Coordinates of C-alpha atoms in Angstrom, one line a residue:
Chain A
D69 CA -13.0 2.7 -7.9
A70 CA -15.5 1.0 -5.8
K71 CA -15.4 1.4 -1.9
T72 CA -14.9 -1.4 0.4
T73 CA -16.1 -2.1 4.1
Q74 CA -14.2 -4.2 6.5
P75 CA -14.5 -4.8 10.4
T76 CA -12.2 -2.6 12.3
S77 CA -10.6 -5.4 14.2
M78 CA -10.7 -9.2 14.7
D79 CA -8.9 -11.7 17.0
C80 CA -7.8 -15.1 15.9
A81 CA -6.2 -18.0 17.9
E82 CA -2.8 -19.2 16.7
G83 CA -3.0 -22.3 14.6
R84 CA -6.7 -21.6 13.6
A85 CA -8.0 -20.2 10.3
A86 CA -8.4 -16.5 10.1
N87 CA -11.3 -15.5 8.0
L88 CA -11.3 -11.7 7.1
P89 CA -14.5 -10.4 5.3
C90 CA -14.8 -7.5 3.0
N91 CA -17.9 -5.9 1.3
H92 CA -17.6 -4.3 -2.1
S93 CA -21.3 -4.0 -3.1
T94 CA -20.5 -1.4 -5.8
I95 CA -17.7 -3.3 -7.5
S96 CA -17.9 -3.0 -11.4
G97 CA -17.3 -5.8 -13.9
N98 CA -13.6 -4.9 -14.7
E99 CA -12.5 -4.3 -11.1
Y100 CA -10.4 -6.8 -9.2
V101 CA -10.3 -7.5 -5.4
Y102 CA -6.8 -7.0 -3.9
W103 CA -5.6 -7.9 -0.4
Y104 CA -2.6 -6.3 1.3
R105 CA -1.3 -6.4 4.8
Q106 CA 0.8 -4.1 6.7
I107 CA 2.8 -5.2 9.7
H108 CA 3.7 -2.3 12.1
S109 CA 6.1 0.2 10.8
Q110 CA 6.7 -1.6 7.4
G111 CA 5.5 -1.2 3.8
P112 CA 2.3 -3.0 2.8
Q113 CA 2.8 -6.5 1.5
Y114 CA 0.8 -8.0 -1.4
I115 CA -1.1 -11.1 -0.5
I116 CA -3.5 -12.0 -3.4
H117 CA -6.0 -10.7 -5.8
G118 CA -8.9 -12.0 -7.8
L119 CA -11.6 -11.1 -10.4
K120 CA -14.4 -13.7 -9.9
N121 CA -12.9 -17.0 -9.3
N122 CA -11.6 -18.2 -6.0
E123 CA -7.8 -17.9 -5.7
T124 CA -5.1 -19.6 -3.7
N125 CA -1.5 -19.0 -3.2
E126 CA 1.1 -19.9 -0.7
M127 CA -0.1 -17.2 1.7
A128 CA -3.8 -17.3 1.6
S129 CA -7.1 -18.1 -0.2
L130 CA -9.5 -15.6 -1.6
I131 CA -13.2 -16.5 -1.8
I132 CA -15.3 -14.1 -3.9
T133 CA -19.1 -14.6 -3.8
E134 CA -20.9 -15.3 -7.1
D135 CA -22.4 -11.8 -7.2
R136 CA -18.9 -10.3 -6.4
K137 CA -20.3 -8.0 -3.8
S138 CA -18.3 -9.5 -0.9
S139 CA -15.1 -11.5 -0.5
T140 CA -13.2 -13.3 2.3
L141 CA -9.6 -13.7 2.8
I142 CA -8.6 -16.8 4.5
L143 CA -5.3 -17.4 6.2
P144 CA -5.5 -21.2 6.9
H145 CA -3.3 -21.5 10.0
A146 CA -2.6 -18.2 11.5
T147 CA 0.6 -17.6 13.3
L148 CA 1.7 -14.7 15.6
R149 CA 3.5 -13.3 12.7
D150 CA 0.3 -12.8 10.8
T151 CA -0.8 -10.0 13.2
A152 CA -1.2 -6.9 11.0
V153 CA -3.7 -4.6 9.4
Y154 CA -5.3 -6.2 6.4
Y155 CA -6.6 -4.1 3.6
C156 CA -9.2 -5.1 1.0
I157 CA -9.0 -2.8 -2.0
V158 CA -11.0 -2.8 -5.3
K159 CA -9.4 -1.4 -8.5
K160 CA -8.9 -2.2 -12.2
S161 CA -6.1 -4.6 -12.8
E162 CA -4.3 -2.4 -15.4
G163 CA -3.2 0.8 -14.1
G164 CA -5.4 2.6 -11.5
K165 CA -4.5 3.5 -8.1
L166 CA -4.5 1.6 -4.9
I167 CA -6.7 3.7 -2.4
F168 CA -6.4 2.4 1.1
G169 CA -9.4 2.3 3.6
Q170 CA -9.0 1.6 7.3
G171 CA -8.5 -2.1 7.0
T172 CA -9.0 -4.8 9.6
E173 CA -6.5 -5.0 12.5
L174 CA -6.0 -8.8 13.0
S175 CA -4.6 -9.9 16.2
V176 CA -3.4 -13.5 16.3
K177 CA -3.2 -14.7 19.9
P178 CA -1.4 -17.7 21.5
Chain B
G36 CA 7.3 -11.0 -5.7
A37 CA 9.1 -8.0 -7.1
V38 CA 11.4 -6.1 -4.8
V39 CA 11.3 -2.4 -4.1
S40 CA 13.7 -0.5 -1.9
Q41 CA 13.8 2.8 -0.2
H42 CA 16.6 4.9 1.0
P43 CA 17.1 6.2 3.7
S44 CA 15.0 4.1 6.0
R45 CA 15.0 6.9 8.6
V46 CA 16.0 10.6 8.5
I47 CA 15.9 13.3 10.9
C48 CA 16.4 16.9 9.7
K49 CA 16.1 20.4 10.8
S50 CA 13.2 22.5 10.1
G51 CA 13.6 24.4 6.9
T52 CA 15.9 21.9 5.2
S53 CA 15.0 19.6 2.2
V54 CA 15.1 15.8 2.3
K55 CA 15.3 13.5 -0.6
I56 CA 13.9 10.0 -0.5
E57 CA 14.8 7.3 -3.2
C58 CA 12.6 4.5 -4.4
R59 CA 14.1 1.9 -6.5
S60 CA 12.6 -1.2 -8.3
L61 CA 15.5 -3.7 -7.9
D62 CA 14.5 -6.6 -10.3
F63 CA 12.0 -5.1 -12.7
Q64 CA 11.3 -1.8 -14.5
A65 CA 8.5 0.3 -13.5
T66 CA 7.0 3.1 -15.7
T67 CA 4.7 4.1 -12.9
M68 CA 5.5 4.5 -9.2
F69 CA 3.4 5.9 -6.3
W70 CA 4.1 7.9 -3.3
Y71 CA 2.2 7.5 -0.1
R72 CA 2.3 9.0 3.4
Q73 CA 1.1 7.5 6.6
F74 CA 0.6 9.3 10.0
P75 CA 0.5 7.2 13.2
K76 CA -2.4 4.9 13.5
K77 CA -3.8 6.1 10.2
S78 CA -4.2 4.5 6.8
L79 CA -1.9 5.1 3.8
M80 CA -2.7 8.2 1.9
L81 CA -1.8 8.4 -1.7
M82 CA 0.2 11.6 -2.5
A83 CA 1.1 11.4 -6.2
T84 CA 1.7 9.1 -9.2
S85 CA 5.1 9.2 -10.7
N86 CA 5.5 8.5 -14.4
E87 CA 8.8 7.8 -16.0
G88 CA 9.8 10.7 -18.3
S89 CA 6.9 12.9 -17.5
K90 CA 5.5 15.1 -14.7
A91 CA 3.9 13.5 -11.7
T92 CA 0.3 13.6 -11.0
Y93 CA -0.6 14.9 -7.5
E94 CA -3.7 14.0 -5.5
Q95 CA -6.0 16.8 -4.4
G96 CA -4.6 18.8 -1.5
V97 CA -1.0 17.7 -2.1
E98 CA 1.4 20.6 -2.8
K99 CA 3.5 19.9 -5.8
D100 CA 6.0 22.6 -5.0
K101 CA 6.5 21.1 -1.6
F102 CA 6.7 17.5 -2.6
L103 CA 8.9 17.3 -5.6
I104 CA 8.9 14.0 -7.6
N105 CA 11.3 13.0 -10.2
H106 CA 11.0 9.7 -12.1
A107 CA 14.3 9.8 -14.2
S108 CA 14.6 6.2 -15.0
L109 CA 12.6 3.0 -15.2
T110 CA 14.0 1.9 -11.8
L111 CA 14.3 5.1 -9.8
S112 CA 11.8 7.7 -8.4
T113 CA 12.6 10.4 -5.9
L114 CA 10.6 12.3 -3.5
T115 CA 12.0 15.6 -2.2
V116 CA 10.3 17.3 0.7
T117 CA 11.3 21.0 0.4
S118 CA 11.6 23.3 3.3
A119 CA 10.5 20.5 5.6
H120 CA 8.5 21.5 8.9
P121 CA 7.6 19.4 11.9
E122 CA 4.2 18.7 10.4
D123 CA 5.7 16.9 7.5
S124 CA 7.0 14.3 9.9
S125 CA 5.6 11.0 8.7
F126 CA 6.1 7.6 7.3
Y127 CA 6.6 7.9 3.4
I128 CA 6.2 4.8 1.4
C129 CA 6.7 4.2 -2.4
S130 CA 5.2 1.5 -4.5
A131 CA 6.0 0.3 -8.0
N132 CA 3.6 -0.9 -10.6
V133 CA 3.8 -4.2 -12.4
P134 CA 1.3 -5.2 -15.0
D135 CA -1.3 -6.5 -12.5
T136 CA -0.3 -5.3 -9.1
Q137 CA 1.9 -3.0 -7.0
Y138 CA 4.8 -3.8 -4.7
F139 CA 5.8 -1.6 -1.9
G140 CA 9.0 -0.3 -0.4
P141 CA 9.8 -0.7 3.3
G142 CA 9.1 3.0 4.0
T143 CA 11.1 6.0 5.1
R144 CA 10.5 7.5 8.6
L145 CA 10.9 11.3 8.4
T146 CA 11.4 13.3 11.5
V147 CA 11.6 17.1 11.3
L148 CA 12.9 18.9 14.3

């Protein structure tokens, strides 16, 4: 599975959009980009995933560049409850293992 | 999304005893479940893949005789930490596979005294 690179930490003002970048330059054609988040002392929560098209659900939007070497997770109106560690993971959709990197620690501030 | 539960949420035990942690998929069946552990301020580390009806597959460096995994049904996988020692104290998290993603349990905090 391809490796990902994320900033260690980011701050965001409450009510503003949080844009979390992820680099995955070695992604292969059948690998998806997954995003999870982990709030302190809880299990990870699934957010969204995509292959090459942009995706949106009730939690977030996922923007994948045309060459698929990077992506951005967008939380459109961040709240204090969005403070968490966000993990970008690349893996094949069917089967495969989720291997967690260090993620981005997002702090949403009032 | 799919719901995964773990029991217990917290457990404290004495050194040398064994502890069993249950992972259940509540509203779906999962032929594959995964077990992770997480130390404070660290990321999740995959321990093993649990396959219903067959032996678990352990990641490199994980002792299979110490961390016993049983996946007896399509909704239940168990992790038994045998002869637990203080260094086994950690946050243990399971996940269950659905066709295109994985859903995680809330985790079990194990403290070995």
